[in-house]
PDB file of C-alpha atoms and ligand atoms in Angstrom:
ATOM      1  CA  MET J  85     104.576  87.932 106.310  1.00  0.00           C
ATOM      2  CA  LEU J  86     101.299  88.059 108.264  1.00  0.00           C
ATOM      3  CA  PRO J  87      98.085  87.126 106.472  1.00  0.00           C
ATOM      4  CA  ALA J  88      95.378  89.775 105.970  1.00  0.00           C
ATOM      5  CA  LEU J  89      93.518  90.936 109.083  1.00  0.00           C
ATOM      6  CA  GLY J  90      90.534  88.689 108.453  1.00  0.00           C
ATOM      7  CA  ASP J  91      92.784  85.625 108.385  1.00  0.00           C
ATOM      8  CA  ARG J  92      94.842  86.849 111.302  1.00  0.00           C
ATOM      9  CA  ARG J  93      91.695  86.776 113.427  1.00  0.00           C
ATOM     10  CA  ARG J  94      91.701  83.000 113.181  1.00  0.00           C
ATOM     11  CA  SER J  95      95.435  82.542 113.468  1.00  0.00           C
ATOM     12  CA  HIS J  96      97.292  81.629 116.627  1.00  0.00           C
ATOM     13  CA  GLN J  97     101.039  81.700 116.539  1.00  0.00           C
ATOM     14  CA  SER J  98     102.708  79.583 119.212  1.00  0.00           C
ATOM     15  CA  SER J  99     103.728  81.699 122.168  1.00  0.00           C
ATOM     16  CA  THR J 100     105.995  80.484 124.892  1.00  0.00           C
ATOM     17  CA  ALA J 101     108.324  82.278 127.239  1.00  0.00           C
ATOM     18  CA  GLN J 102     111.182  80.542 125.448  1.00  0.00           C
ATOM     19  CA  ASP J 103     110.402  82.078 122.053  1.00  0.00           C
ATOM     20  CA  SER J 104     113.184  84.324 120.804  1.00  0.00           C
ATOM     21  CA  THR J 105     110.605  86.868 119.678  1.00  0.00           C
ATOM     22  CA  ALA J 106     107.390  88.056 121.284  1.00  0.00           C
ATOM     23  CA  SER J 107     104.141  86.781 119.764  1.00  0.00           C
ATOM     24  CA  ALA J 108     100.418  87.469 119.705  1.00  0.00           C
ATOM     25  CA  THR J 109      96.898  86.226 119.001  1.00  0.00           C
ATOM     26  CA  VAL J 110      94.856  88.776 117.053  1.00  0.00           C
ATOM     27  CA  GLY J 111      91.129  89.496 117.341  1.00  0.00           C
ATOM     28  CA  GLY J 112      88.624  92.273 116.709  1.00  0.00           C
ATOM     29  CA  ARG J 113      86.209  93.020 113.922  1.00  0.00           C
ATOM     30  CA  GLU J 114      87.645  92.334 110.511  1.00  0.00           C
ATOM     31  CA  ASN J 115      89.325  95.294 108.848  1.00  0.00           C
ATOM     32  CA  ASP J 116      88.183  97.695 111.578  1.00  0.00           C
ATOM     33  CA  PRO J 117      91.195  98.973 113.506  1.00  0.00           C
ATOM     34  CA  ARG J 118      88.789 100.649 115.965  1.00  0.00           C
ATOM     35  CA  SER J 119      88.068  97.252 117.532  1.00  0.00           C
ATOM     36  CA  TYR J 120      91.552  95.797 117.080  1.00  0.00           C
ATOM     37  CA  PHE J 121      92.948  93.723 119.915  1.00  0.00           C
ATOM     38  CA  ALA J 122      95.598  91.084 120.375  1.00  0.00           C
ATOM     39  CA  CYS J 123      96.762  89.034 123.299  1.00  0.00           C
ATOM     40  CA  ALA J 124     100.559  89.119 123.184  1.00  0.00           C
ATOM     41  CA  VAL J 125     103.405  87.418 124.997  1.00  0.00           C
ATOM     42  CA  THR J 126     106.630  89.364 125.363  1.00  0.00           C
ATOM     43  CA  ARG J 127     110.002  87.724 124.969  1.00  0.00           C
ATOM     44  CA  ASP J 128     110.324  87.166 128.727  1.00  0.00           C
ATOM     45  CA  GLY J 129     106.895  85.508 128.985  1.00  0.00           C
ATOM     46  CA  GLY J 130     104.887  88.523 130.182  1.00  0.00           C
ATOM     47  CA  VAL J 131     101.322  88.872 128.870  1.00  0.00           C
ATOM     48  CA  VAL J 132     100.171  92.171 127.375  1.00  0.00           C
ATOM     49  CA  GLU J 133      97.067  93.205 125.484  1.00  0.00           C
ATOM     50  CA  ILE J 134      97.582  95.206 122.321  1.00  0.00           C
ATOM     51  CA  ARG J 135      94.428  97.105 121.444  1.00  0.00           C
ATOM     52  CA  ALA J 136      93.075 100.193 119.716  1.00  0.00           C
ATOM     53  CA  VAL J 137      93.239 103.319 121.867  1.00  0.00           C
ATOM     54  CA  ARG J 138      89.915 104.489 123.351  1.00  0.00           C
ATOM     55  CA  PRO J 139      88.610 107.945 124.321  1.00  0.00           C
ATOM     56  CA  ASP J 140      88.642 106.870 127.998  1.00  0.00           C
ATOM     57  CA  ASP J 141      92.411 106.200 127.820  1.00  0.00           C
ATOM     58  CA  THR J 142      93.308 109.857 128.475  1.00  0.00           C
ATOM     59  CA  GLY J 143      94.320 109.297 132.123  1.00  0.00           C
ATOM     60  CA  ARG J 144      96.240 106.121 131.308  1.00  0.00           C
ATOM     61  CA  LEU J 145      98.085 107.898 128.467  1.00  0.00           C
ATOM     62  CA  CYS J 146      98.957 110.769 130.785  1.00  0.00           C
ATOM     63  CA  GLU J 147     100.388 108.263 133.265  1.00  0.00           C
ATOM     64  CA  HIS J 148     102.250 106.467 130.447  1.00  0.00           C
ATOM     65  CA  PHE J 149     104.082 109.592 129.332  1.00  0.00           C
ATOM     66  CA  CYS J 150     104.749 110.711 132.921  1.00  0.00           C
ATOM     67  CA  SER J 151     106.333 107.342 133.691  1.00  0.00           C
ATOM     68  CA  LEU J 152     108.844 107.563 130.810  1.00  0.00           C
ATOM     69  CA  SER J 153     112.372 108.226 132.061  1.00  0.00           C
ATOM     70  CA  PRO J 154     113.822 111.640 131.121  1.00  0.00           C
ATOM     71  CA  THR J 155     115.891 109.954 128.393  1.00  0.00           C
ATOM     72  CA  SER J 156     112.919 108.078 126.924  1.00  0.00           C
ATOM     73  CA  ALA J 157     110.763 111.225 127.037  1.00  0.00           C
ATOM     74  CA  TYR J 158     113.554 113.145 125.321  1.00  0.00           C
ATOM     75  CA  PHE J 159     113.793 110.528 122.573  1.00  0.00           C
ATOM     76  CA  ARG J 160     110.006 110.539 122.096  1.00  0.00           C
ATOM     77  CA  PHE J 161     109.413 114.302 122.156  1.00  0.00           C
ATOM     78  CA  PHE J 162     112.867 115.616 121.173  1.00  0.00           C
ATOM     79  CA  SER J 163     112.802 117.646 124.409  1.00  0.00           C
ATOM     80  CA  PRO J 164     113.022 116.886 128.157  1.00  0.00           C
ATOM     81  CA  LYS J 165     109.269 117.265 128.526  1.00  0.00           C
ATOM     82  CA  ARG J 166     107.453 114.784 130.799  1.00  0.00           C
ATOM     83  CA  ARG J 167     103.842 115.986 130.711  1.00  0.00           C
ATOM     84  CA  VAL J 168     101.638 116.059 127.637  1.00  0.00           C
ATOM     85  CA  SER J 169      99.062 118.766 127.056  1.00  0.00           C
ATOM     86  CA  GLU J 170      95.304 118.179 126.828  1.00  0.00           C
ATOM     87  CA  ARG J 171      95.598 118.915 123.126  1.00  0.00           C
ATOM     88  CA  GLU J 172      98.282 116.292 122.601  1.00  0.00           C
ATOM     89  CA  LEU J 173      96.295 113.716 124.575  1.00  0.00           C
ATOM     90  CA  ALA J 174      93.247 114.500 122.456  1.00  0.00           C
ATOM     91  CA  SER J 175      95.315 114.013 119.318  1.00  0.00           C
ATOM     92  CA  LEU J 176      96.090 110.475 120.532  1.00  0.00           C
ATOM     93  CA  THR J 177      92.571 109.466 121.615  1.00  0.00           C
ATOM     94  CA  ASP J 178      90.228 111.537 119.477  1.00  0.00           C
ATOM     95  CA  ILE J 179      91.158 109.814 116.258  1.00  0.00           C
ATOM     96  CA  ASP J 180      89.367 108.571 113.172  1.00  0.00           C
ATOM     97  CA  PHE J 181      91.271 105.279 112.686  1.00  0.00           C
ATOM     98  CA  VAL J 182      91.566 106.211 109.025  1.00  0.00           C
ATOM     99  CA  ARG J 183      94.045 109.075 108.892  1.00  0.00           C
ATOM    100  CA  LYS J 184      95.315 108.340 112.398  1.00  0.00           C
ATOM    101  CA  VAL J 185      95.618 104.960 114.091  1.00  0.00           C
ATOM    102  CA  THR J 186      96.875 104.463 117.650  1.00  0.00           C
ATOM    103  CA  LEU J 187      97.527 101.115 119.341  1.00  0.00           C
ATOM    104  CA  VAL J 188      98.357 100.694 123.023  1.00  0.00           C
ATOM    105  CA  ALA J 189      99.914  97.766 124.899  1.00  0.00           C
ATOM    106  CA  THR J 190      98.378  97.324 128.338  1.00  0.00           C
ATOM    107  CA  VAL J 191      98.940  95.239 131.460  1.00  0.00           C
ATOM    108  CA  CYS J 192      96.742  94.825 134.520  1.00  0.00           C
ATOM    109  CA  SER J 193      98.274  95.268 137.939  1.00  0.00           C
ATOM    110  CA  THR J 194      96.319  95.450 141.201  1.00  0.00           C
ATOM    111  CA  GLY J 195      93.117  95.572 139.203  1.00  0.00           C
ATOM    112  CA  ALA J 196      94.089  98.649 137.186  1.00  0.00           C
ATOM    113  CA  GLU J 197      94.916  98.705 133.489  1.00  0.00           C
ATOM    114  CA  ARG J 198      98.199 100.406 132.624  1.00  0.00           C
ATOM    115  CA  ILE J 199      99.493 101.500 129.224  1.00  0.00           C
ATOM    116  CA  VAL J 200     103.066 100.229 128.895  1.00  0.00           C
ATOM    117  CA  GLY J 201     103.478 100.858 125.171  1.00  0.00           C
ATOM    118  CA  LEU J 202     102.006 102.956 122.391  1.00  0.00           C
ATOM    119  CA  ALA J 203     102.431 103.154 118.636  1.00  0.00           C
ATOM    120  CA  GLN J 204     100.751 105.556 116.241  1.00  0.00           C
ATOM    121  CA  TYR J 205     100.733 106.325 112.563  1.00  0.00           C
ATOM    122  CA  VAL J 206      99.424 109.475 110.930  1.00  0.00           C
ATOM    123  CA  VAL J 207      98.742 109.455 107.206  1.00  0.00           C
ATOM    124  CA  ASP J 208     100.377 112.234 105.208  1.00  0.00           C
ATOM    125  CA  ASP J 209      97.865 114.929 104.181  1.00  0.00           C
ATOM    126  CA  ASN J 210      99.398 115.064 100.712  1.00  0.00           C
ATOM    127  CA  CYS J 211      99.890 111.334 100.173  1.00  0.00           C
ATOM    128  CA  ARG J 212      97.417 108.793 101.520  1.00  0.00           C
ATOM    129  CA  GLN J 213      99.879 105.958 100.955  1.00  0.00           C
ATOM    130  CA  ARG J 214     102.493 107.433 103.311  1.00  0.00           C
ATOM    131  CA  ALA J 215     102.386 107.660 107.114  1.00  0.00           C
ATOM    132  CA  GLN J 216     104.549 108.987 109.942  1.00  0.00           C
ATOM    133  CA  LEU J 217     105.273 106.519 112.750  1.00  0.00           C
ATOM    134  CA  ALA J 218     105.941 107.126 116.456  1.00  0.00           C
ATOM    135  CA  CYS J 219     106.107 104.798 119.451  1.00  0.00           C
ATOM    136  CA  SER J 220     107.040 104.611 123.107  1.00  0.00           C
ATOM    137  CA  VAL J 221     107.499 101.800 125.626  1.00  0.00           C
ATOM    138  CA  VAL J 222     107.874 102.521 129.353  1.00  0.00           C
ATOM    139  CA  ASP J 223     111.392 101.853 130.542  1.00  0.00           C
ATOM    140  CA  ALA J 224     110.563  98.817 132.704  1.00  0.00           C
ATOM    141  CA  TYR J 225     109.149  97.063 129.624  1.00  0.00           C
ATOM    142  CA  GLN J 226     111.852  98.022 127.131  1.00  0.00           C
ATOM    143  CA  GLY J 227     114.068  95.339 125.616  1.00  0.00           C
ATOM    144  CA  ARG J 228     111.344  92.645 125.799  1.00  0.00           C
ATOM    145  CA  GLY J 229     110.309  92.839 122.169  1.00  0.00           C
ATOM    146  CA  LEU J 230     107.264  95.020 122.838  1.00  0.00           C
ATOM    147  CA  GLY J 231     108.338  97.883 120.563  1.00  0.00           C
ATOM    148  CA  THR J 232     108.864  95.420 117.717  1.00  0.00           C
ATOM    149  CA  LEU J 233     105.493  93.798 118.394  1.00  0.00           C
ATOM    150  CA  LEU J 234     103.596  97.088 118.511  1.00  0.00           C
ATOM    151  CA  MET J 235     105.172  98.308 115.293  1.00  0.00           C
ATOM    152  CA  GLY J 236     104.405  95.006 113.592  1.00  0.00           C
ATOM    153  CA  HIS J 237     100.718  95.216 114.524  1.00  0.00           C
ATOM    154  CA  LEU J 238     100.539  98.850 113.462  1.00  0.00           C
ATOM    155  CA  LEU J 239     102.173  98.135 110.120  1.00  0.00           C
ATOM    156  CA  GLY J 240      99.746  95.224 109.585  1.00  0.00           C
ATOM    157  CA  ILE J 241      96.810  97.610 109.984  1.00  0.00           C
ATOM    158  CA  ALA J 242      98.471 100.197 107.754  1.00  0.00           C
ATOM    159  CA  ARG J 243      99.063  97.654 105.022  1.00  0.00           C
ATOM    160  CA  ALA J 244      95.426  96.500 105.123  1.00  0.00           C
ATOM    161  CA  ARG J 245      94.406 100.138 104.586  1.00  0.00           C
ATOM    162  CA  GLY J 246      96.693 100.816 101.646  1.00  0.00           C
ATOM    163  CA  VAL J 247      99.495 102.666 103.434  1.00  0.00           C
ATOM    164  CA  VAL J 248     102.692 101.447 101.806  1.00  0.00           C
ATOM    165  CA  GLU J 249     105.357 103.973 102.778  1.00  0.00           C
ATOM    166  CA  PHE J 250     106.450 104.937 106.278  1.00  0.00           C
ATOM    167  CA  VAL J 251     108.616 107.668 107.728  1.00  0.00           C
ATOM    168  CA  ALA J 252     110.047 108.046 111.222  1.00  0.00           C
ATOM    169  CA  ASP J 253     112.085 110.911 112.643  1.00  0.00           C
ATOM    170  CA  VAL J 254     114.569 109.611 115.202  1.00  0.00           C
ATOM    171  CA  LEU J 255     117.244 111.478 117.174  1.00  0.00           C
ATOM    172  CA  SER J 256     120.680 110.369 116.014  1.00  0.00           C
ATOM    173  CA  ASP J 257     121.657 109.196 119.532  1.00  0.00           C
ATOM    174  CA  ASN J 258     118.496 107.076 119.885  1.00  0.00           C
ATOM    175  CA  HIS J 259     120.376 103.855 119.207  1.00  0.00           C
ATOM    176  CA  THR J 260     117.485 101.678 120.400  1.00  0.00           C
ATOM    177  CA  MET J 261     114.967 102.997 117.882  1.00  0.00           C
ATOM    178  CA  LEU J 262     117.529 103.098 115.091  1.00  0.00           C
ATOM    179  CA  GLY J 263     118.604  99.580 116.120  1.00  0.00           C
ATOM    180  CA  LEU J 264     114.995  98.417 116.065  1.00  0.00           C
ATOM    181  CA  LEU J 265     114.522  99.740 112.532  1.00  0.00           C
ATOM    182  CA  THR J 266     117.898  98.438 111.365  1.00  0.00           C
ATOM    183  CA  LYS J 267     117.393  94.986 112.836  1.00  0.00           C
ATOM    184  CA  SER J 268     114.054  94.763 111.108  1.00  0.00           C
ATOM    185  CA  GLY J 269     115.688  95.572 107.798  1.00  0.00           C
ATOM    186  CA  LEU J 270     113.768  98.827 107.514  1.00  0.00           C
ATOM    187  CA  ALA J 271     116.380 101.535 107.767  1.00  0.00           C
ATOM    188  CA  THR J 272     116.954 101.715 104.057  1.00  0.00           C
ATOM    189  CA  HIS J 273     116.642 105.403 103.261  1.00  0.00           C
ATOM    190  CA  ARG J 274     118.145 107.744 105.822  1.00  0.00           C
ATOM    191  CA  SER J 275     118.980 111.412 105.876  1.00  0.00           C
ATOM    192  CA  THR J 276     120.267 113.290 108.900  1.00  0.00           C
ATOM    193  CA  GLN J 277     119.652 116.944 109.621  1.00  0.00           C
ATOM    194  CA  ALA J 278     120.278 118.734 112.905  1.00  0.00           C
ATOM    195  CA  ARG J 279     120.713 115.405 114.778  1.00  0.00           C
ATOM    196  CA  VAL J 280     117.412 114.048 113.495  1.00  0.00           C
ATOM    197  CA  VAL J 281     117.545 110.935 111.322  1.00  0.00           C
ATOM    198  CA  HIS J 282     114.694 110.840 108.822  1.00  0.00           C
ATOM    199  CA  VAL J 283     114.074 107.158 108.079  1.00  0.00           C
ATOM    200  CA  THR J 284     111.902 106.119 105.142  1.00  0.00           C
ATOM    201  CA  PHE J 285     110.896 102.579 104.296  1.00  0.00           C
ATOM    202  CA  SER J 286     108.348 100.886 102.078  1.00  0.00           C
ATOM    203  CA  ASP J 287     105.732  98.203 102.571  1.00  0.00           C
ATOM    204  CA  ALA J 288     107.944  95.534 101.046  1.00  0.00           C
ATOM    205  CA  GLU J 289     110.691  96.361 103.512  1.00  0.00           C
ATOM    206  CA  ALA J 290     108.175  96.098 106.381  1.00  0.00           C
ATOM    207  CA  ASP J 291     107.740  92.360 105.803  1.00  0.00           C
ATOM    208  CA  ARG J 292     110.454  91.444 108.264  1.00  0.00           C
ATOM    209  CA  PHE J 293     108.788  93.611 110.900  1.00  0.00           C
ATOM    210  CA  LEU J 294     105.386  92.051 110.268  1.00  0.00           C
ATOM    211  CA  THR J 295     106.672  88.535 110.836  1.00  0.00           C
ATOM    212  CA  ALA J 296     107.558  89.545 114.415  1.00  0.00           C
ATOM    213  CA  ALA J 297     103.938  90.513 115.225  1.00  0.00           C
TER     214      ALA J 297
HETATM  215  C1  LIG K 311     112.374 102.693 120.914  1.00  0.00           C
HETATM  216  C2  LIG K 311     111.478 101.838 121.793  1.00  0.00           C
HETATM  217  C3  LIG K 311     110.021 102.053 121.408  1.00  0.00           C
HETATM  218  C4  LIG K 311     111.848 100.375 121.559  1.00  0.00           C
HETATM  219  O1  LIG K 311     110.975  99.574 122.330  1.00  0.00           O
HETATM  220  P1  LIG K 311     111.474  98.186 122.960  1.00  0.00           P
HETATM  221  O2  LIG K 311     110.282  97.478 123.452  1.00  0.00           O
HETATM  222  O3  LIG K 311     112.575  98.420 123.905  1.00  0.00           O
HETATM  223  O4  LIG K 311     112.057  97.477 121.653  1.00  0.00           O
HETATM  224  P2  LIG K 311     112.409  95.951 121.464  1.00  0.00           P
HETATM  225  O5  LIG K 311     112.531  95.242 122.772  1.00  0.00           O
HETATM  226  O6  LIG K 311     111.418  95.421 120.488  1.00  0.00           O
HETATM  227  O7  LIG K 311     113.858  96.027 120.854  1.00  0.00           O
HETATM  228  C5  LIG K 311     113.967  96.206 119.504  1.00  0.00           C
HETATM  229  C6  LIG K 311     115.408  96.187 119.037  1.00  0.00           C
HETATM  230  O8  LIG K 311     116.010  97.423 119.278  1.00  0.00           O
HETATM  231  C7  LIG K 311     117.402  97.204 119.240  1.00  0.00           C
HETATM  232  N1  LIG K 311     117.998  97.751 120.418  1.00  0.00           N
HETATM  233  C8  LIG K 311     117.549  97.724 121.670  1.00  0.00           C
HETATM  234  N2  LIG K 311     118.374  98.413 122.482  1.00  0.00           N
HETATM  235  C9  LIG K 311     119.395  98.848 121.690  1.00  0.00           C
HETATM  236  C10 LIG K 311     120.568  99.615 121.916  1.00  0.00           C
HETATM  237  N3  LIG K 311     120.873 100.099 123.129  1.00  0.00           N
HETATM  238  N4  LIG K 311     121.385  99.880 120.859  1.00  0.00           N
HETATM  239  C11 LIG K 311     121.059  99.425 119.626  1.00  0.00           C
HETATM  240  N5  LIG K 311     119.957  98.713 119.362  1.00  0.00           N
HETATM  241  C12 LIG K 311     119.140  98.423 120.376  1.00  0.00           C
HETATM  242  C13 LIG K 311     117.663  95.744 119.167  1.00  0.00           C
HETATM  243  O9  LIG K 311     117.830  95.391 117.821  1.00  0.00           O
HETATM  244  C14 LIG K 311     116.357  95.212 119.669  1.00  0.00           C
HETATM  245  O10 LIG K 311     116.106  93.941 119.272  1.00  0.00           O
HETATM  246  P3  LIG K 311     116.772  92.700 120.069  1.00  0.00           P
HETATM  247  O11 LIG K 311     116.573  92.958 121.544  1.00  0.00           O
HETATM  248  O12 LIG K 311     116.043  91.534 119.557  1.00  0.00           O
HETATM  249  O13 LIG K 311     118.220  92.717 119.722  1.00  0.00           O
HETATM  250  C15 LIG K 311     111.686 102.150 123.292  1.00  0.00           C
HETATM  251  O14 LIG K 311     113.041 101.993 123.610  1.00  0.00           O
HETATM  252  C16 LIG K 311     111.240 103.549 123.683  1.00  0.00           C
HETATM  253  O15 LIG K 311     110.074 103.786 123.960  1.00  0.00           O
HETATM  254  N6  LIG K 311     112.182 104.522 123.718  1.00  0.00           N
HETATM  255  C17 LIG K 311     111.834 105.877 124.119  1.00  0.00           C
HETATM  256  C18 LIG K 311     110.921 106.588 123.103  1.00  0.00           C
HETATM  257  C19 LIG K 311     111.478 106.497 121.706  1.00  0.00           C
HETATM  258  O16 LIG K 311     112.679 106.486 121.499  1.00  0.00           O
HETATM  259  N7  LIG K 311     110.574 106.413 120.718  1.00  0.00           N
HETATM  260  C20 LIG K 311     110.971 106.320 119.339  1.00  0.00           C
HETATM  261  C21 LIG K 311     110.989 107.664 118.690  1.00  0.00           C
HETATM  262  S1  LIG K 311     109.451 107.918 117.871  1.00  0.00           S
END
């Protein structure tokens, strides 16, 4: 299990291209997800920054969703849609970091920062200890451990803020996301309705995820 955020700031897990899992060094102001950042190494040795989303990320987020393959976009939005509306972009960037927290994974190529992964939780209006999770990784970066890393960082923040139960709605043919949750030991409570698998897991079950971050 990861230590609390304040301790994580000083921690540095070893990170080599040979590691079987991706790894990260965490920084930012203690207990303030608004300034969260981590330098991470994916399983194949690529370097990414994992940081809190910013209001000026709108264009980069738009590009992120546009660059998802039709299948990935379908799995993320439950429809073939490729473009996100202004309102949806605002819901990702204009956030309070209390009820909603969004992390992005970025890389720099030819001097421009690109969002290659995103993970968000939204706290349930009726239960402050429960949150809905969603994530996406652009196709070229999938299978490198980035989804696992992003979710681990997000769950670390959630835990520090008292969120102890998580839900994720996943299409039943989204074997990658279901595999990710299963491999992490999280897919404990499942119910399927109209091809959507409703996965619920608790903080204790998230421990195996957190060790990957
Ligand atoms: C789901 C998603 C975020 C995973 O991101 P990722 O960076 O590829 O995930 P990881 O590399 O960390 O892989 C996690 C695990 O998923 C599982 N997995 C990957 N591909 C799989 C497949 N085809 N079948 C079953 N399990 C699979 C594996 O257990 C894998 O771990 P391993 O490679 O160590 O065996 C990414 O595929 C994605 O963005 N998909 C489109 C959008 C989406 O489905 N979002 C989720 C709905 S909210």
